[in-house]
Short mmCIF file of C-alpha atoms and ligand atoms in Angstrom, two decimals:
data_model
loop_
_atom_site.label_atom_id
_atom_site.label_comp_id
_atom_site.label_asym_id
_atom_site.label_seq_id
_atom_site.Cartn_x
_atom_site.Cartn_y
_atom_site.Cartn_z
CA UNK A 206 -7.49 -34.68 21.30
CA UNK A 207 -4.71 -33.24 19.10
CA UNK A 208 -5.36 -36.17 16.75
CA UNK A 209 -9.07 -35.25 16.57
CA UNK A 210 -8.14 -31.60 15.91
CA UNK A 211 -5.86 -32.75 13.07
CA UNK A 212 -8.71 -34.77 11.52
CA UNK A 213 -11.08 -31.77 11.65
CA UNK A 214 -8.35 -29.57 10.20
CA UNK A 215 -7.78 -32.09 7.39
CA UNK A 216 -11.52 -32.16 6.63
CA UNK A 217 -11.52 -28.37 6.04
CA UNK A 218 -8.17 -28.31 4.23
CA UNK A 219 -9.25 -26.56 1.05
CA UNK A 220 -6.33 -27.04 -1.33
CA UNK A 221 -5.90 -24.13 -3.79
CA UNK A 222 -8.86 -22.25 -2.35
CA UNK A 223 -7.54 -18.73 -2.94
CA UNK A 224 -6.89 -19.43 -6.62
CA UNK A 225 -10.39 -20.88 -7.03
CA UNK A 226 -11.86 -17.80 -5.33
CA UNK A 227 -9.85 -15.42 -7.50
CA UNK A 228 -10.97 -17.28 -10.63
CA UNK A 229 -14.62 -17.32 -9.53
CA UNK A 230 -14.61 -13.60 -8.71
CA UNK A 231 -12.93 -12.80 -12.02
CA UNK A 232 -15.66 -14.81 -13.79
CA UNK A 233 -18.32 -12.62 -12.15
CA UNK A 234 -16.63 -9.62 -13.78
CA UNK A 235 -15.36 -8.05 -10.56
CA UNK A 236 -11.70 -8.51 -11.57
CA UNK A 237 -9.50 -7.04 -8.81
CA UNK A 238 -12.04 -4.37 -7.89
CA UNK A 239 -13.43 -3.83 -4.42
CA UNK A 240 -16.36 -6.12 -3.55
CA UNK A 241 -19.02 -5.99 -0.83
CA UNK A 242 -19.50 -8.73 1.78
CA UNK A 243 -22.97 -9.36 0.33
CA UNK A 244 -21.43 -10.22 -3.08
CA UNK A 245 -19.42 -13.00 -1.43
CA UNK A 246 -22.29 -14.49 0.56
CA UNK A 247 -22.94 -17.35 -1.88
CA UNK A 248 -19.68 -19.02 -0.83
CA UNK A 249 -18.34 -17.40 2.37
CA UNK A 250 -21.37 -17.96 4.63
CA UNK A 251 -20.61 -21.58 5.48
CA UNK A 252 -23.81 -22.61 7.23
CA UNK A 253 -27.44 -23.42 6.45
CA UNK A 254 -29.51 -20.46 5.16
CA UNK A 255 -26.33 -18.44 4.49
CA UNK A 256 -26.49 -14.66 4.87
CA UNK A 257 -30.08 -14.45 6.24
CA UNK A 258 -29.06 -16.75 9.11
CA UNK A 259 -26.12 -14.51 10.06
CA UNK A 260 -28.34 -11.42 9.97
CA UNK A 261 -31.02 -13.15 12.07
CA UNK A 262 -28.42 -14.18 14.67
CA UNK A 263 -27.01 -10.65 14.78
CA UNK A 264 -30.51 -9.22 15.33
CA UNK A 265 -31.20 -11.76 18.08
CA UNK A 266 -27.92 -10.78 19.76
CA UNK A 267 -28.80 -7.06 19.57
CA UNK A 268 -25.36 -5.98 18.41
CA UNK A 269 -24.53 -2.32 19.08
CA UNK A 270 -22.23 -0.16 16.92
CA UNK A 271 -18.70 -0.08 18.30
CA UNK A 272 -18.89 -3.45 20.09
CA UNK A 273 -16.12 -6.04 19.84
CA UNK A 274 -17.18 -9.49 18.60
CA UNK A 275 -15.29 -12.79 18.54
CA UNK A 276 -16.36 -15.24 15.79
CA UNK A 277 -15.13 -18.70 16.75
CA UNK A 278 -14.76 -21.18 13.89
CA UNK A 279 -15.05 -18.18 11.55
CA UNK A 280 -14.40 -20.18 8.37
CA UNK A 281 -13.61 -17.82 5.48
CA UNK A 282 -14.68 -14.82 7.61
CA UNK A 283 -17.94 -14.18 5.73
CA UNK A 284 -20.04 -13.68 8.87
CA UNK A 285 -17.28 -11.51 10.43
CA UNK A 286 -17.27 -9.17 7.40
CA UNK A 287 -21.07 -8.92 7.32
CA UNK A 288 -21.24 -8.14 11.05
CA UNK A 289 -18.61 -5.41 10.69
CA UNK A 290 -20.14 -3.97 7.52
CA UNK A 291 -23.80 -3.97 8.55
CA UNK A 292 -23.66 -3.54 12.34
CA UNK A 293 -20.61 -1.32 12.79
CA UNK A 294 -18.81 -3.75 15.11
CA UNK A 295 -15.18 -4.87 15.05
CA UNK A 296 -14.66 -8.61 14.68
CA UNK A 297 -11.87 -11.02 15.51
CA UNK A 298 -12.27 -14.41 13.81
CA UNK A 299 -10.49 -17.62 14.84
CA UNK A 300 -10.46 -20.89 12.88
CA UNK A 301 -8.50 -24.15 12.87
CA UNK A 302 -8.08 -24.10 9.09
CA UNK A 303 -5.07 -22.13 7.80
CA UNK A 304 -6.32 -22.18 4.16
CA UNK A 305 -9.64 -20.69 5.31
CA UNK A 306 -7.88 -17.89 7.23
CA UNK A 307 -5.60 -17.19 4.27
CA UNK A 308 -8.61 -16.99 1.91
CA UNK A 309 -10.49 -14.97 4.53
CA UNK A 310 -7.68 -12.40 4.77
CA UNK A 311 -7.70 -12.07 0.99
CA UNK A 312 -11.48 -11.50 0.94
CA UNK A 313 -11.33 -9.03 3.84
CA UNK A 314 -8.78 -7.05 1.80
CA UNK A 315 -11.02 -7.19 -1.28
CA UNK A 316 -13.81 -5.68 0.85
CA UNK A 317 -11.51 -3.03 2.37
CA UNK A 318 -12.46 -4.13 5.89
CA UNK A 319 -8.94 -4.78 7.28
CA UNK A 320 -9.39 -2.11 9.97
CA UNK A 321 -12.41 -3.80 11.53
CA UNK A 322 -11.97 -7.52 10.76
CA UNK A 323 -8.94 -9.57 11.76
CA UNK A 324 -8.68 -13.33 11.36
CA UNK A 325 -6.24 -15.81 12.90
CA UNK A 326 -5.59 -19.54 13.03
CA UNK A 327 -6.48 -21.01 16.42
CA UNK A 328 -8.60 -23.44 18.42
CA UNK A 329 -12.06 -22.37 19.59
CA UNK A 330 -11.63 -24.33 22.83
CA UNK A 331 -8.50 -22.33 23.69
CA UNK A 332 -8.68 -18.94 21.93
CA UNK A 333 -5.55 -16.85 22.45
CA UNK A 334 -7.38 -13.70 23.56
CA UNK A 335 -7.64 -11.86 26.88
CA UNK A 336 -10.22 -12.70 29.56
CA UNK A 337 -13.40 -10.57 29.62
CA UNK A 338 -12.47 -8.71 26.43
CA UNK A 339 -15.46 -9.26 24.06
CA UNK A 340 -19.04 -7.95 24.02
CA UNK A 341 -20.32 -10.92 22.04
CA UNK A 342 -19.12 -14.31 20.79
CA UNK A 343 -20.57 -15.91 17.63
CA UNK A 344 -20.49 -19.63 16.92
CA UNK A 345 -22.18 -20.74 13.70
CA UNK A 346 -22.12 -24.39 12.60
CA UNK A 347 -18.91 -25.17 14.53
CA UNK A 348 -19.84 -26.98 17.76
CA UNK A 349 -20.71 -30.12 15.79
CA UNK A 350 -16.95 -30.61 15.24
CA UNK A 351 -16.05 -30.15 18.91
CA UNK A 352 -16.14 -33.04 21.40
CA UNK A 353 -15.08 -30.95 24.39
CA UNK A 354 -18.24 -28.88 24.76
CA UNK A 355 -17.56 -28.07 28.42
CA UNK A 356 -14.15 -26.68 27.40
CA UNK A 357 -15.65 -24.77 24.45
CA UNK A 358 -18.41 -23.07 26.45
CA UNK A 359 -16.06 -22.36 29.38
CA UNK A 360 -13.64 -20.64 26.96
CA UNK A 361 -16.48 -18.54 25.54
CA UNK A 362 -17.54 -17.56 29.06
CA UNK A 363 -13.94 -16.63 29.92
CA UNK A 364 -13.47 -14.23 26.99
CA UNK A 365 -16.82 -12.42 27.38
CA UNK A 366 -17.21 -9.25 29.43
CA UNK A 367 -19.78 -9.49 32.25
CA UNK A 368 -23.20 -9.26 30.58
CA UNK A 369 -21.65 -10.25 27.23
CA UNK A 370 -23.74 -12.36 24.83
CA UNK A 371 -23.02 -15.75 23.33
CA UNK A 372 -24.81 -16.38 20.01
CA UNK A 373 -24.95 -19.95 18.73
CA UNK A 374 -26.49 -21.27 15.49
CA UNK A 375 -25.64 -24.93 15.25
CA UNK A 376 -26.59 -28.43 14.31
CA UNK A 377 -28.07 -30.60 17.08
CA UNK A 378 -28.65 -34.33 17.37
CA UNK A 379 -32.08 -35.83 16.72
CA UNK A 380 -33.23 -39.46 16.78
CA UNK A 381 -31.28 -42.17 14.93
CA UNK A 382 -27.88 -42.32 13.25
CA UNK A 383 -26.83 -39.66 10.75
CA UNK A 384 -26.36 -40.36 7.06
CA UNK A 385 -22.71 -39.56 6.21
CA UNK A 386 -20.85 -37.74 4.75
CA UNK A 387 -22.24 -34.41 5.97
CA UNK A 388 -20.68 -30.95 5.39
CA UNK A 389 -18.75 -31.05 8.68
CA UNK A 390 -17.59 -34.65 8.66
CA UNK A 391 -17.12 -37.73 6.52
CA UNK A 392 -17.63 -40.16 9.40
CA UNK A 393 -19.09 -40.37 12.95
CA UNK A 394 -15.65 -40.04 14.57
CA UNK A 395 -15.42 -36.28 13.87
CA UNK A 396 -19.10 -35.46 14.37
CA UNK A 397 -20.01 -34.48 17.94
CA UNK A 398 -23.66 -33.53 18.07
CA UNK A 399 -25.52 -33.01 21.35
CA UNK A 400 -29.31 -32.97 21.47
CA UNK A 401 -31.05 -29.62 22.21
CA UNK A 402 -31.48 -30.28 25.95
CA UNK A 403 -27.85 -31.39 26.32
CA UNK A 404 -26.67 -28.30 24.41
CA UNK A 405 -28.65 -25.90 26.61
CA UNK A 406 -27.50 -27.74 29.76
CA UNK A 407 -23.83 -27.55 28.69
CA UNK A 408 -24.11 -23.81 27.98
CA UNK A 409 -25.89 -23.14 31.29
CA UNK A 410 -23.30 -25.23 33.15
CA UNK A 411 -20.58 -22.87 31.90
CA UNK A 412 -22.29 -19.98 33.75
CA UNK A 413 -24.68 -18.58 31.12
CA UNK A 414 -28.31 -17.51 31.40
CA UNK A 415 -30.32 -18.56 28.33
CA UNK A 416 -32.12 -15.60 26.66
CA UNK A 417 -33.30 -17.44 23.54
CA UNK A 418 -33.59 -21.12 22.61
CA UNK A 419 -35.23 -21.52 19.19
CA UNK A 420 -35.75 -24.54 16.95
CA UNK A 421 -34.90 -23.41 13.38
CA UNK A 422 -35.13 -26.88 11.81
CA UNK A 423 -38.38 -26.14 9.96
CA UNK A 424 -37.06 -22.85 8.57
CA UNK A 425 -33.91 -24.56 7.30
CA UNK A 426 -35.87 -27.44 5.75
CA UNK A 427 -38.02 -24.87 3.88
CA UNK A 428 -34.83 -23.18 2.66
CA UNK A 429 -33.42 -26.50 1.42
CA UNK A 430 -36.74 -27.18 -0.37
CA UNK A 431 -36.62 -23.76 -2.06
CA UNK A 432 -33.01 -24.27 -3.20
CA UNK A 433 -33.92 -27.71 -4.58
CA UNK A 434 -37.02 -26.36 -6.34
CA UNK A 435 -34.86 -23.63 -7.93
CA UNK A 436 -32.51 -26.31 -9.31
CA UNK A 437 -29.63 -25.47 -6.92
CA UNK A 438 -27.95 -22.37 -5.46
CA UNK A 439 -28.42 -19.02 -7.30
CA UNK A 440 -26.01 -18.25 -10.19
CA UNK A 441 -22.48 -17.23 -9.19
CA UNK A 442 -19.93 -18.78 -6.85
CA UNK A 443 -21.51 -21.09 -4.26
CA UNK A 444 -20.23 -23.20 -1.37
CA UNK A 445 -19.38 -25.84 -3.99
CA UNK A 446 -16.28 -23.67 -4.52
CA UNK A 447 -15.18 -24.42 -0.94
CA UNK A 448 -16.54 -27.93 -0.40
CA UNK A 449 -15.65 -29.31 -3.85
CA UNK A 450 -17.19 -32.12 -5.87
CA UNK A 451 -19.01 -33.61 -2.84
CA UNK A 452 -21.12 -30.48 -2.39
CA UNK A 453 -24.42 -32.04 -3.64
CA UNK A 454 -23.79 -35.26 -1.67
CA UNK A 455 -22.98 -33.67 1.72
CA UNK A 456 -25.66 -30.98 1.56
CA UNK A 457 -28.18 -33.57 0.32
CA UNK A 458 -27.35 -35.77 3.31
CA UNK A 459 -27.74 -32.85 5.71
CA UNK A 460 -31.17 -32.01 4.26
CA UNK A 461 -32.18 -35.68 4.49
CA UNK A 462 -30.96 -35.92 8.12
CA UNK A 463 -33.13 -32.89 8.97
CA UNK A 464 -36.19 -34.28 7.14
CA UNK A 465 -35.85 -37.63 8.90
CA UNK A 466 -35.45 -36.02 12.35
CA UNK A 467 -31.88 -37.33 12.77
CA UNK A 468 -30.54 -33.79 13.21
CA UNK A 469 -31.94 -30.32 13.89
CA UNK A 470 -30.83 -26.68 13.74
CA UNK A 471 -30.92 -24.58 16.90
CA UNK A 472 -30.38 -20.91 17.68
CA UNK A 473 -29.37 -20.15 21.27
CA UNK A 474 -28.49 -16.72 22.65
CA UNK A 475 -27.11 -16.71 26.19
CA UNK A 476 -25.76 -14.06 28.55
CA UNK A 477 -22.74 -14.17 30.86
CA UNK A 478 -24.15 -13.54 34.30
C1 SAM B 682 -19.16 -25.24 8.63
S1 SAM B 682 -17.79 -24.19 8.87
C2 SAM B 682 -18.57 -22.70 9.52
C3 SAM B 682 -17.73 -21.47 9.29
C4 SAM B 682 -18.33 -20.16 9.75
N1 SAM B 682 -18.72 -20.19 11.14
C5 SAM B 682 -19.50 -19.77 8.90
O1 SAM B 682 -20.64 -19.92 9.36
O2 SAM B 682 -19.30 -19.31 7.77
C6 SAM B 682 -17.06 -24.87 10.34
C7 SAM B 682 -15.77 -24.21 10.70
O3 SAM B 682 -15.41 -24.56 12.04
C8 SAM B 682 -14.00 -24.67 12.09
N2 SAM B 682 -13.65 -25.44 13.30
C9 SAM B 682 -14.00 -26.70 13.62
N3 SAM B 682 -13.48 -27.02 14.82
C10 SAM B 682 -12.79 -25.94 15.28
C11 SAM B 682 -12.04 -25.64 16.44
N4 SAM B 682 -11.86 -26.55 17.42
N5 SAM B 682 -11.49 -24.41 16.56
C12 SAM B 682 -11.63 -23.49 15.57
N6 SAM B 682 -12.32 -23.72 14.44
C13 SAM B 682 -12.91 -24.92 14.29
C14 SAM B 682 -13.64 -25.34 10.78
O4 SAM B 682 -12.28 -25.19 10.45
C15 SAM B 682 -14.60 -24.63 9.82
O5 SAM B 682 -14.02 -23.47 9.27
#
């Protein structure tokens, strides 16, 4: 288990990330000036469909100003900053990757959101936070790295207040083997997809009622087609900054896996009963 965690951590070990981010922001002309979370969305929303997906998940979760949100597997903290900025919530983000948290802290400072966003290194299956302390938990494109789904969903249930919402936007298994490498893994050993029915069953088994279970595969395939037709991501820093030289290969494989029905994208919102 610890070995598996180490392999996932190594996969997301972005050497020199802060310097690359500083250089990329300087190249956009923002120098050391304050930036908005939206300006960072090209590279700090580390999931399919980027910023629109985070906003859609927040709408589906019906976030209310003043609520406390936990973002598990928060990456660089992009979703956490957008939730705080647009929905008036406070967000705690937890991620296995120390370089991501370090870069995330830097970006939170650049946005001036330190009072409402705090990020820490930790394991989503054992978050070091109090029981029944959060109004909502977000999990975007993270579960596919986690073998212990029962442990993950039980931990989410533990940290939510009664009636709290769990919002998941993740990759699910389809039919047939995946083409590797994909953005979350170079090989099958660190990819842990469940199919949609298994995912819903595992969430329900942890004590949740399912409010929404939506197949977003078609929407994401359309998005990939639009990006391809446009000749790649819009100008400015993109996720290539984080993923590195393999960016076209891993995202191309993900798009192909979706087109061939080997994987899907699912939004699930559940409630702690
Ligand atoms: C594809 S990124 C998504 C990041 C973020 N949720 C977003 O949408 O921008 C997956 C993230 O999950 C994190 N992760 C994977 N397994 C984890 C675990 N067991 N505990 C905490 N974070 C984990 C990785 O370090 C990585 O930052």
